Amino acid sequence: MSDIILGIDLGTTNSAVGVVDSGFPILLADEDGRRITPSAVWFGKDGGSEIGRKALRRRALEPGRVVTSVKRLMGRRFGEETEFPVAMARTADGGVTVLDHTPEQVSAQILGELKRIAEWRLETAIHKAVITVPAYFNDAQRAATKRAGELAGLEVVRILNEPTAAALAYGLDKLSEKSRVAVYDFGGGTFDLSILEMQDGVFQVLATHGDTRLGGDDLDLALARRAATLGNVEFDSLDAAARVKLVEEAERVKCALSSSEEAAFRVPFYDGANSLETAVVRADFEAVAAPWIARTLRHCRQALADAALSPTDLDAVVLVGGSTRIPAVRAAVAECFNREPDVSQHPDEAVALGATIQAGVISGALRKMVLLDVTPLSLGIETFGGLMNVLIPRNTTIPCKAGEMFTNAAAGQTSMRIRVLQGEREMSRDNWELGAFEVTFESLPKGQARVGVQFRIDENGILEVLARDVVTGKDTIVQIRSAAVDVDDIAVGKMVSESVEHAFEDMAERVFTEAKLKAEELLPAVEMVLAQGLATDVERSEIEAASTAVRDALSSGAATPLKQAVQKLDLATEALAARLVEKAMEEALERRLADG
């Protein structure tokens, strides 16, 4: 039984664990027969802890000691998340803790409980797992999830994107068909929209878009505020325990309104003395939910554009996550994609089921299927002139690797600073820096030092950068694990939008910069050649006129005129350059004959 690998959905609001048994993926229930475990941990003042429903039962009495939605803090720096159910503290290295525990330690408690359930059900020790994350989790967030698994005593054999896991669950009985499927995953704390192509057991992500700070928790809070307003209660003036009671009731009412047109919002003695009771109709809830639903649709449209597809190119739209039970969500998705969504999968269990399937594939318990994810943003390095040089374009299938050779920009240079960038803009300054390091090499003439740079992204989406001095063979290897920048998904969406919005200006600046670098290299060389007196009067006149045009274009700052002027100067010096090469070859031959 040592080859058992668990499939785990580590969710913002709820989590689940499964295993392949006798060739079938199943989710494992706890002692109460429940397959879903709330992602909540209570930390007592005496050092004790409780997990899941036991923790939630303590929330009304001790709201400040129950940690929920810890997934939102995974891999993040202090200050990046401004709102959280319990107080956050800053660590010495700029990280964040809650109740003296890091997010990884809190998540490890949840993972440990899922591991306990599995070992109790299967009556054997288990040490390996596949764990899911939102598709838009950045490198630091993925690495933090992996560390949480290790703290729980699990070897994390694969970090799997949640929409891809859902597609695996959806496609298990459709392996012989070729189809394109959009997975709309609206969970408790995160949202993802991925478009996948499935054929003969191969699942390839064509595009993905999402938001790690958008989920059902936001709808609960919005509804609680709305109900408080209807009941003439100032929500923000309540203490933490009272707000928790209202949000818990909002979650219940939200679920009730999925099947009823009206529900009573009732919280007796929410502050110990006063009670709140008001009727909430579905239209009230749909009004407060509308902005969040609209945000999900923007991600849907962006993913379709990234995949160069229209809704009619899709074979199905699959709904995943508890928030997709809301009728307004289903109606909005149907309108956006011009088709009724597929609700055949259990919305709370599909991701865990997919993780279990993938775990079974890795362990050999299920027949082989191939998973191909993609990079959400382009990756590259800064080159001379502040340009972004892309090595791995956005939406490249992973795992993958790509490399390029670079040379020294100046004579006598003994090192090169490698800035690893992520983003879609043409200039380095407009992209995000994931890391930077120095590569040293021997002092050589300009253009003769050679440094090869290779990017490799593994199946977990973690980036490794290798820089090699070709002359000495010395390697510098850096693993980009914890970028100190806020690469959240609102910013990702903004990055993509800005790359489209500024496409013409960015390209113009890139063209100007490249032409400027060429001009600055060409002008001194032309002056040196003219000084040798090998040019005819006609050539000299033409070259000097072309040089003047280049200098004028440099002063004007216009991209197209400069590029054209540089090309004209290059063309004007072609015959002279050929003559110089011929003269040099003749002189070299004469020296060789004289030496012989």
Coordinates of C-alpha atoms in Angstrom, one line a residue:
M1 CA 0.0 0.0 0.0
S2 CA 3.1 2.3 0.1
D3 CA 2.4 3.6 -3.4
I4 CA -0.9 5.2 -2.5
I5 CA -1.1 8.8 -3.5
L6 CA -3.9 11.0 -2.1
G7 CA -5.7 13.6 -4.2
I8 CA -6.4 16.7 -2.2
D9 CA -8.4 19.9 -2.9
L10 CA -7.0 22.4 -0.4
G11 CA -9.8 25.0 -0.8
T12 CA -10.2 28.5 0.6
T13 CA -13.5 27.6 2.3
N14 CA -13.7 23.7 2.1
S15 CA -11.2 20.9 1.4
A16 CA -11.6 17.3 0.5
V17 CA -9.4 14.2 0.0
G18 CA -9.7 11.2 -2.2
V19 CA -7.9 8.0 -3.4
V20 CA -8.2 5.5 -6.2
D21 CA -9.5 2.3 -4.8
S22 CA -10.0 -0.8 -7.0
G23 CA -9.5 1.4 -10.1
F24 CA -12.2 3.9 -9.1
P25 CA -11.5 7.4 -7.7
I26 CA -13.5 8.0 -4.5
L27 CA -13.6 10.8 -2.0
L28 CA -13.1 9.8 1.7
A29 CA -15.6 10.7 4.4
D30 CA -14.8 11.5 8.0
E31 CA -16.3 9.9 11.1
D32 CA -19.6 11.8 10.5
G33 CA -19.9 10.5 7.0
R34 CA -19.0 13.9 5.4
R35 CA -16.7 14.2 2.4
I36 CA -16.2 18.0 2.8
T37 CA -14.0 19.4 5.6
P38 CA -14.2 23.2 6.3
S39 CA -10.8 24.9 5.8
A40 CA -10.9 26.3 9.4
V41 CA -8.5 26.0 12.3
W42 CA -9.1 27.1 15.9
F43 CA -6.0 27.8 18.0
G44 CA -6.5 27.8 21.7
K45 CA -4.7 30.0 24.2
D46 CA -3.3 26.8 25.8
G47 CA -1.6 25.8 22.5
G48 CA -4.3 23.3 21.4
S49 CA -6.1 23.3 18.0
E50 CA -9.2 22.0 16.4
I51 CA -9.9 21.7 12.7
G52 CA -12.9 21.7 10.4
R53 CA -16.4 21.8 11.8
K54 CA -15.2 21.8 15.4
A55 CA -13.2 25.0 14.7
L56 CA -16.2 26.7 13.0
R57 CA -18.4 25.9 16.1
R58 CA -16.0 28.0 18.2
R59 CA -16.1 31.0 15.8
A60 CA -19.2 32.7 17.3
L61 CA -17.6 32.6 20.8
E62 CA -14.0 33.2 19.8
P63 CA -13.9 34.8 16.4
G64 CA -10.4 36.1 16.9
R65 CA -9.0 32.5 17.4
V66 CA -10.5 30.8 14.4
V67 CA -8.5 31.1 11.2
T68 CA -10.5 30.7 7.9
S69 CA -9.6 31.5 4.3
V70 CA -5.9 31.1 5.1
K71 CA -5.4 30.2 1.4
R72 CA -5.6 33.9 0.7
L73 CA -2.4 34.5 2.6
M74 CA -0.4 31.6 1.1
G75 CA 2.9 32.9 -0.4
R76 CA 2.1 36.5 0.3
R77 CA 3.9 39.3 2.0
F78 CA 2.6 41.3 4.9
G79 CA 0.5 44.2 3.7
E80 CA -0.5 42.5 0.4
E81 CA -3.8 41.3 2.0
T82 CA -5.5 44.1 3.8
E83 CA -8.6 42.3 5.1
F84 CA -8.6 39.0 6.9
P85 CA -10.9 37.4 9.5
V86 CA -8.2 37.5 12.3
A87 CA -5.4 39.9 13.0
M88 CA -2.2 39.6 10.9
A89 CA 1.3 40.2 12.1
R90 CA 4.5 40.9 10.2
T91 CA 7.5 38.5 10.5
A92 CA 11.1 39.6 10.5
D93 CA 11.5 38.8 6.8
G94 CA 8.4 40.6 5.7
G95 CA 6.1 37.6 5.8
V96 CA 2.8 37.3 7.6
T97 CA 1.5 35.3 10.6
V98 CA -1.9 34.8 12.2
L99 CA -2.1 33.8 15.9
D100 CA 1.7 33.2 15.8
H101 CA 1.3 30.7 12.9
T102 CA 2.4 31.1 9.3
P103 CA -0.1 30.4 6.5
E104 CA 1.8 27.3 5.7
Q105 CA 1.5 26.0 9.3
V106 CA -2.2 26.7 9.3
S107 CA -2.7 24.9 5.9
A108 CA -0.5 22.1 7.2
Q109 CA -3.1 21.6 10.0
I110 CA -5.9 21.2 7.5
L111 CA -3.8 18.9 5.3
G112 CA -2.9 16.9 8.4
E113 CA -6.6 16.4 9.2
L114 CA -7.2 15.2 5.6
K115 CA -4.3 12.8 5.9
R116 CA -5.7 11.5 9.2
I117 CA -9.1 10.9 7.6
A118 CA -7.5 9.0 4.7
E119 CA -5.2 6.9 7.0
W120 CA -8.2 6.1 9.3
R121 CA -10.3 5.0 6.3
L122 CA -7.6 3.0 4.5
E123 CA -6.0 1.7 7.7
T124 CA -2.4 2.4 6.5
A125 CA 0.1 5.2 6.6
I126 CA 0.2 7.5 3.6
H127 CA 3.0 9.8 2.7
K128 CA 2.3 11.2 -0.8
A129 CA -0.3 13.6 -2.3
V130 CA -1.3 15.6 -5.3
I131 CA -2.6 19.0 -4.1
T132 CA -4.6 21.5 -6.2
V133 CA -4.1 25.3 -6.4
P134 CA -5.9 28.0 -8.4
A135 CA -4.6 28.3 -11.9
Y136 CA -3.4 31.9 -11.2
F137 CA -1.4 31.1 -8.1
N138 CA 2.0 32.5 -8.7
D139 CA 5.3 30.8 -8.0
A140 CA 5.5 31.8 -4.3
Q141 CA 2.0 30.7 -3.6
R142 CA 2.6 27.3 -5.3
A143 CA 5.9 26.8 -3.3
A144 CA 4.1 27.7 -0.1
T145 CA 1.4 25.1 -0.8
K146 CA 4.1 22.5 -1.3
R147 CA 5.8 23.5 2.0
A148 CA 2.5 23.1 3.8
G149 CA 2.2 19.6 2.5
E150 CA 5.6 18.8 3.7
L151 CA 4.9 20.2 7.1
A152 CA 1.9 17.8 7.2
G153 CA 4.1 14.9 6.5
L154 CA 3.3 14.6 2.8
E155 CA 5.5 14.4 -0.2
V156 CA 3.8 16.6 -2.7
V157 CA 4.3 14.8 -6.0
R158 CA 2.3 17.3 -8.1
I159 CA 0.8 20.7 -7.7
L160 CA -2.2 20.7 -10.0
N161 CA -4.3 23.6 -11.3
E162 CA -7.9 23.4 -9.9
P163 CA -9.7 23.9 -13.3
T164 CA -7.5 21.2 -14.8
A165 CA -8.4 18.9 -12.0
A166 CA -12.1 19.7 -12.6
A167 CA -11.6 18.9 -16.4
L168 CA -10.1 15.6 -15.5
A169 CA -13.1 14.7 -13.4
Y170 CA -15.4 15.9 -16.2
G171 CA -13.5 14.1 -18.9
L172 CA -13.0 10.7 -17.3
D173 CA -15.8 9.1 -19.4
K174 CA -15.0 11.1 -22.6
L175 CA -11.4 10.1 -23.3
S176 CA -12.1 9.1 -26.9
E177 CA -13.6 12.4 -27.8
K178 CA -11.9 15.6 -28.9
S179 CA -13.6 18.5 -27.2
R180 CA -12.9 22.0 -26.0
V181 CA -14.3 22.8 -22.6
A182 CA -14.5 25.9 -20.5
V183 CA -14.2 25.3 -16.7
Y184 CA -15.9 28.0 -14.7
D185 CA -14.7 27.5 -11.2
F186 CA -16.3 29.9 -8.6
G187 CA -15.4 28.7 -5.2
G188 CA -15.4 30.1 -1.7
G189 CA -12.4 32.3 -2.1
T190 CA -11.1 32.1 -5.6
F191 CA -12.3 32.2 -9.2
D192 CA -10.8 30.6 -12.3
L193 CA -11.9 30.3 -15.9
S194 CA -9.8 27.8 -18.0
I195 CA -10.3 26.7 -21.5
L196 CA -9.1 23.2 -22.1
E197 CA -8.8 20.9 -25.1
M198 CA -9.3 17.2 -24.4
Q199 CA -8.3 14.4 -26.8
D200 CA -7.3 10.8 -26.3
G201 CA -6.5 11.3 -22.7
V202 CA -4.5 14.5 -23.2
F203 CA -5.8 17.6 -21.4
Q204 CA -4.2 20.8 -22.7
V205 CA -5.0 24.2 -21.2
L206 CA -5.5 26.7 -24.1
A207 CA -5.9 29.7 -21.9
T208 CA -6.6 30.6 -18.2
H209 CA -7.7 33.7 -16.4
G210 CA -8.8 34.2 -12.8
D211 CA -8.7 36.0 -9.5
T212 CA -7.4 34.6 -6.2
R213 CA -9.5 37.2 -4.2
L214 CA -12.9 36.6 -5.6
G215 CA -15.3 34.0 -4.3
G216 CA -18.4 33.0 -2.3
D217 CA -17.0 34.6 0.9
D218 CA -17.3 38.0 -0.8
L219 CA -21.0 37.3 -1.6
D220 CA -21.6 36.3 2.0
L221 CA -20.1 39.5 3.3
A222 CA -22.0 41.6 0.8
L223 CA -25.3 39.9 1.7
A224 CA -24.6 40.3 5.4
R225 CA -24.1 44.1 4.9
R226 CA -27.3 44.3 2.8
A227 CA -29.4 42.4 5.4
A228 CA -27.9 44.7 8.2
T229 CA -29.0 47.7 6.2
L230 CA -32.5 46.3 5.7
G231 CA -32.7 45.8 9.4
N232 CA -31.3 49.3 10.2
V233 CA -28.1 47.8 11.7
E234 CA -24.7 49.5 11.1
F235 CA -22.6 46.5 10.1
D236 CA -19.2 48.1 10.5
S237 CA -20.0 49.3 14.0
L238 CA -20.5 45.7 15.3
D239 CA -17.8 43.8 17.1
A240 CA -16.0 40.8 15.4
A241 CA -18.3 38.1 17.1
A242 CA -21.4 39.9 15.9
R243 CA -20.2 40.3 12.4
V244 CA -19.3 36.6 12.3
K245 CA -22.9 35.7 13.3
L246 CA -24.3 37.9 10.5
V247 CA -21.9 36.4 7.9
E248 CA -22.7 32.9 8.9
E249 CA -26.4 33.6 8.6
A250 CA -25.8 35.3 5.2
E251 CA -24.2 32.1 4.0
R252 CA -27.3 30.1 5.0
V253 CA -29.6 32.6 3.4
K254 CA -27.5 32.6 0.2
C255 CA -27.9 28.9 -0.1
A256 CA -31.7 29.1 0.7
L257 CA -32.2 31.7 -2.0
S258 CA -30.7 29.3 -4.6
S259 CA -34.0 27.3 -4.4
S260 CA -36.4 29.8 -2.9
E261 CA -37.5 33.3 -3.9
E262 CA -37.4 34.6 -0.4
A263 CA -35.7 33.7 2.9
A264 CA -35.8 35.1 6.5
F265 CA -32.5 36.5 7.7
R266 CA -32.6 35.9 11.4
V267 CA -29.8 36.4 14.0
P268 CA -31.1 36.4 17.6
F269 CA -29.1 38.4 20.1
Y270 CA -26.3 39.0 17.6
D271 CA -24.6 41.4 20.1
G272 CA -25.9 39.8 23.3
A273 CA -28.9 42.2 23.5
N274 CA -30.3 43.0 20.1
S275 CA -31.7 40.7 17.4
L276 CA -31.9 41.1 13.6
E277 CA -34.8 39.7 11.6
T278 CA -35.6 40.8 8.1
A279 CA -36.9 39.2 4.9
V280 CA -34.4 38.9 2.0
V281 CA -35.7 38.3 -1.5
R282 CA -33.6 36.8 -4.3
A283 CA -33.6 40.1 -6.2
D284 CA -31.9 41.7 -3.2
F285 CA -29.2 39.1 -3.2
E286 CA -28.8 39.2 -7.0
A287 CA -28.3 43.0 -6.8
V288 CA -25.4 42.8 -4.3
A289 CA -23.9 39.8 -6.1
A290 CA -24.0 41.4 -9.6
P291 CA -20.6 43.2 -9.4
W292 CA -18.8 40.0 -8.4
I293 CA -20.5 38.0 -11.1
A294 CA -19.6 40.7 -13.6
R295 CA -16.0 40.4 -12.6
T296 CA -16.0 36.7 -13.3
L297 CA -17.5 37.3 -16.8
R298 CA -14.6 39.7 -17.6
H299 CA -12.2 36.9 -17.0
C300 CA -14.3 34.6 -19.2
R301 CA -14.1 37.0 -22.1
Q302 CA -10.4 37.5 -21.6
A303 CA -9.7 33.8 -21.6
L304 CA -11.7 33.3 -24.8
A305 CA -9.7 36.2 -26.5
D306 CA -6.4 34.6 -25.3
A307 CA -7.4 31.2 -26.8
A308 CA -8.6 33.0 -30.0
L309 CA -12.0 31.2 -29.6
S310 CA -15.6 32.3 -29.7
P311 CA -18.3 30.7 -27.5
T312 CA -19.5 28.6 -30.5
D313 CA -16.1 26.9 -30.6
L314 CA -16.7 25.3 -27.2
D315 CA -18.3 21.9 -26.7
A316 CA -19.2 22.5 -23.1
V317 CA -19.1 24.9 -20.2
V318 CA -18.5 23.1 -16.9
L319 CA -19.5 24.6 -13.5
V320 CA -17.3 24.0 -10.5
G321 CA -17.4 25.4 -7.0
G322 CA -20.2 26.0 -4.5
S323 CA -21.0 29.5 -5.8
T324 CA -22.1 28.1 -9.1
R325 CA -25.3 26.8 -7.5
I326 CA -26.6 30.4 -7.5
P327 CA -29.2 30.8 -10.2
A328 CA -27.9 34.3 -11.2
V329 CA -24.4 32.8 -11.7
R330 CA -25.8 30.0 -14.0
A331 CA -27.9 32.5 -15.9
A332 CA -24.9 34.9 -16.4
V333 CA -22.7 32.0 -17.6
A334 CA -25.3 30.8 -20.0
E335 CA -25.7 34.2 -21.5
C336 CA -21.9 34.8 -21.7
F337 CA -21.2 31.5 -23.5
N338 CA -24.5 31.2 -25.4
R339 CA -25.2 27.8 -24.0
E340 CA -26.6 26.1 -20.9
P341 CA -23.7 25.1 -18.6
D342 CA -23.0 21.5 -17.7
V343 CA -23.8 20.8 -14.0
S344 CA -23.3 17.0 -14.1
Q345 CA -20.4 17.2 -11.7
H346 CA -20.8 17.8 -7.9
P347 CA -19.7 21.4 -7.7
D348 CA -17.9 21.0 -4.3
E349 CA -16.2 17.7 -5.2
A350 CA -15.1 17.9 -8.8
V351 CA -11.7 19.4 -8.0
A352 CA -10.9 16.8 -5.4
L353 CA -12.1 14.1 -7.7
G354 CA -9.8 15.4 -10.5
A355 CA -6.8 15.5 -8.0
T356 CA -7.6 11.9 -7.1
I357 CA -7.6 10.9 -10.7
Q358 CA -4.3 12.5 -11.3
A359 CA -2.9 10.9 -8.2
G360 CA -4.1 7.5 -9.5
V361 CA -2.4 8.2 -12.8
I362 CA 0.9 9.0 -11.1
S363 CA 0.7 6.0 -8.8
G364 CA -0.3 3.7 -11.7
A365 CA -3.7 2.9 -10.2
L366 CA -5.4 4.4 -13.3
R367 CA -4.5 4.3 -17.0
K368 CA -2.1 7.0 -18.2
M369 CA -3.5 10.4 -19.1
V370 CA -1.3 13.4 -19.9
L371 CA -1.7 16.8 -18.4
L372 CA -0.5 19.9 -20.1
D373 CA -0.8 23.3 -18.3
V374 CA 0.2 26.7 -19.5
T375 CA 2.1 29.7 -18.3
P376 CA -0.3 32.6 -17.5
L377 CA 2.2 35.4 -18.3
S378 CA 5.3 35.7 -20.5
L379 CA 8.8 35.2 -18.8
G380 CA 12.0 36.7 -20.0
I381 CA 15.0 38.8 -19.1
E382 CA 16.1 42.4 -19.5
T383 CA 18.5 43.1 -22.4
F384 CA 20.6 46.2 -23.2
G385 CA 18.5 49.3 -23.6
G386 CA 15.9 48.2 -21.0
L387 CA 14.0 45.9 -23.4
M388 CA 12.0 42.8 -22.3
N389 CA 13.4 39.8 -24.1
V390 CA 10.8 37.0 -23.9
L391 CA 12.1 33.5 -23.5
I392 CA 8.8 31.7 -22.7
P393 CA 5.7 33.4 -24.2
R394 CA 2.4 33.5 -22.4
N395 CA 0.2 30.4 -22.6
T396 CA 3.2 28.1 -23.3
T397 CA 2.5 24.5 -22.4
I398 CA 4.4 23.4 -19.3
P399 CA 6.6 21.7 -18.3
C400 CA 8.9 23.5 -20.8
K401 CA 12.3 25.1 -21.2
A402 CA 13.8 27.7 -23.5
G403 CA 17.1 29.5 -23.8
E404 CA 19.1 32.1 -25.7
M405 CA 22.7 33.2 -26.0
F406 CA 23.7 36.7 -24.9
T407 CA 27.0 38.6 -25.3
N408 CA 28.8 41.5 -23.5
A409 CA 27.6 44.9 -24.5
A410 CA 30.9 46.6 -23.8
A411 CA 34.6 45.8 -24.0
G412 CA 36.2 45.0 -20.6
Q413 CA 32.8 44.0 -19.1
T414 CA 33.3 41.2 -16.5
S415 CA 29.8 40.5 -15.4
M416 CA 26.2 40.5 -16.6
R417 CA 23.2 41.1 -14.4
I418 CA 20.3 38.8 -15.2
R419 CA 16.9 40.3 -14.4
V420 CA 14.2 37.7 -14.5
L421 CA 10.9 39.4 -15.7
Q422 CA 7.3 38.4 -15.9
G423 CA 4.7 40.3 -18.0
E424 CA 3.4 41.4 -21.4
R425 CA 5.0 44.8 -21.9
E426 CA 7.8 45.6 -24.3
M427 CA 10.0 47.5 -21.8
S428 CA 11.5 45.9 -18.7
R429 CA 10.3 48.7 -16.4
D430 CA 6.7 47.9 -17.1
N431 CA 7.0 44.2 -16.2
W432 CA 7.5 42.5 -12.8
E433 CA 10.9 41.5 -11.6
L434 CA 10.8 38.0 -10.2
G435 CA 14.5 37.9 -9.3
A436 CA 18.0 39.1 -10.3
F437 CA 21.6 37.7 -10.1
E438 CA 25.1 38.3 -11.4
V439 CA 27.0 36.1 -13.8
T440 CA 30.7 36.8 -14.0
F441 CA 33.0 36.0 -17.0
E442 CA 36.5 36.9 -18.3
S443 CA 37.2 40.4 -19.6
L444 CA 36.8 40.2 -23.4
P445 CA 36.3 42.5 -26.4
K446 CA 32.7 43.6 -27.0
G447 CA 30.5 40.8 -28.2
Q448 CA 32.9 38.0 -27.5
A449 CA 31.8 36.9 -24.0
R450 CA 29.0 34.4 -24.4
V451 CA 26.4 33.7 -21.7
G452 CA 23.7 31.1 -22.3
V453 CA 20.5 31.7 -20.3
Q454 CA 17.9 28.9 -20.0
F455 CA 14.5 29.0 -18.3
R456 CA 12.9 25.7 -17.2
I457 CA 9.4 25.4 -15.7
D458 CA 8.6 22.1 -14.1
E459 CA 5.2 20.4 -13.9
N460 CA 4.4 22.4 -10.7
G461 CA 4.9 25.7 -12.4
I462 CA 8.1 26.5 -10.5
L463 CA 10.8 28.4 -12.5
E464 CA 14.5 27.5 -12.6
V465 CA 16.9 29.9 -14.3
L466 CA 20.3 28.6 -15.5
A467 CA 23.0 31.0 -16.8
R468 CA 26.2 29.4 -18.3
D469 CA 29.5 31.1 -19.1
V470 CA 30.2 29.3 -22.4
V471 CA 34.0 30.0 -22.2
T472 CA 34.5 28.4 -18.8
G473 CA 31.4 26.2 -18.6
K474 CA 30.5 27.6 -15.2
D475 CA 26.8 27.4 -14.3
T476 CA 24.8 29.7 -12.1
I477 CA 21.4 28.2 -11.2
V478 CA 18.6 30.1 -9.4
Q479 CA 15.2 28.7 -8.5
I480 CA 12.6 31.5 -8.4
R481 CA 10.4 30.5 -5.5
S482 CA 9.4 33.5 -3.4
A483 CA 9.2 36.7 -5.5
A484 CA 8.9 39.8 -3.3
V485 CA 6.3 41.4 -5.6
D486 CA 2.5 41.4 -5.5
V487 CA 1.7 39.2 -8.5
D488 CA -2.0 38.9 -7.7
D489 CA -4.6 38.3 -10.2
I490 CA -6.2 41.7 -10.3
A491 CA -2.7 42.9 -11.2
V492 CA -2.4 40.1 -13.8
G493 CA -5.6 41.2 -15.5
K494 CA -4.4 44.8 -15.4
M495 CA -1.1 43.7 -16.9
V496 CA -2.8 42.0 -19.8
S497 CA -5.2 44.9 -20.3
E498 CA -2.4 47.5 -20.3
S499 CA -0.4 45.4 -22.8
V500 CA -3.3 45.7 -25.2
E501 CA -4.1 49.3 -24.4
H502 CA -0.4 50.4 -24.8
A503 CA 0.5 48.0 -27.6
F504 CA 1.2 50.8 -30.2
E505 CA 3.1 53.0 -27.9
D506 CA 5.1 50.1 -26.4
M507 CA 6.0 48.8 -29.9
A508 CA 7.0 52.3 -31.0
E509 CA 9.3 52.6 -28.0
R510 CA 10.8 49.2 -28.6
V511 CA 11.4 50.0 -32.3
F512 CA 13.0 53.4 -31.4
T513 CA 15.2 51.8 -28.7
E514 CA 16.4 49.0 -31.0
A515 CA 17.1 51.6 -33.8
K516 CA 18.8 53.9 -31.3
L517 CA 21.1 51.1 -30.1
K518 CA 21.9 50.3 -33.8
A519 CA 22.5 54.0 -34.6
E520 CA 24.8 54.4 -31.6
E521 CA 26.9 51.5 -32.8
L522 CA 26.8 52.4 -36.4
L523 CA 27.7 56.2 -36.3
P524 CA 31.1 55.8 -34.6
A525 CA 32.0 53.0 -37.0
V526 CA 31.0 55.1 -40.0
E527 CA 33.1 58.0 -38.8
M528 CA 36.1 55.7 -38.4
V529 CA 35.7 54.2 -41.9
L530 CA 35.4 57.6 -43.5
A531 CA 38.6 58.7 -41.8
Q532 CA 40.5 56.0 -43.7
G533 CA 39.8 57.8 -47.0
L534 CA 38.5 54.8 -48.9
A535 CA 35.2 56.3 -49.8
T536 CA 34.6 58.0 -53.1
D537 CA 33.3 61.5 -53.2
V538 CA 29.8 60.3 -54.1
E539 CA 29.9 57.6 -51.3
R540 CA 31.1 60.2 -48.7
S541 CA 28.4 62.6 -49.6
E542 CA 25.7 60.0 -49.5
I543 CA 27.0 58.5 -46.2
E544 CA 27.4 61.9 -44.5
A545 CA 23.8 62.8 -45.5
A546 CA 22.5 59.5 -44.2
S547 CA 24.5 60.1 -40.9
T548 CA 23.0 63.5 -40.5
A549 CA 19.5 62.1 -41.1
V550 CA 20.1 59.5 -38.3
R551 CA 21.2 62.2 -35.9
D552 CA 18.2 64.3 -36.7
A553 CA 15.9 61.3 -36.2
L554 CA 17.6 60.5 -32.9
S555 CA 16.8 64.1 -31.7
S556 CA 13.2 63.9 -32.8
G557 CA 12.5 60.7 -30.8
A558 CA 10.3 59.2 -33.5
A559 CA 10.6 55.5 -34.0
T560 CA 9.7 55.0 -37.7
P561 CA 11.9 57.8 -39.1
L562 CA 14.9 56.6 -37.0
K563 CA 14.4 53.0 -38.1
Q564 CA 14.2 54.1 -41.8
A565 CA 17.3 56.5 -41.4
V566 CA 19.4 53.7 -39.8
Q567 CA 18.4 51.3 -42.6
K568 CA 19.4 54.0 -45.2
L569 CA 22.8 54.5 -43.5
D570 CA 23.3 50.8 -43.4
L571 CA 22.6 50.5 -47.1
A572 CA 24.8 53.6 -47.9
T573 CA 27.8 51.9 -46.3
E574 CA 27.3 48.4 -47.8
A575 CA 29.7 48.9 -50.8
L576 CA 32.3 50.6 -48.6
A577 CA 32.1 47.9 -46.0
A578 CA 32.5 45.2 -48.6
R579 CA 35.6 47.0 -49.9
L580 CA 37.1 47.3 -46.5
V581 CA 36.6 43.5 -45.9
E582 CA 38.2 42.8 -49.3
K583 CA 41.2 45.1 -48.5
A584 CA 41.7 43.4 -45.1
M585 CA 41.7 40.0 -46.7
E586 CA 44.2 41.1 -49.3
E587 CA 46.5 42.5 -46.6
A588 CA 46.2 39.3 -44.6
L589 CA 47.1 37.2 -47.7
E590 CA 50.1 39.5 -48.5
R591 CA 51.4 39.1 -44.9
R592 CA 51.0 35.3 -45.1
L593 CA 52.9 35.2 -48.4
A594 CA 55.6 37.5 -47.0
D595 CA 55.9 35.2 -43.9
G596 CA 56.1 32.2 -46.1

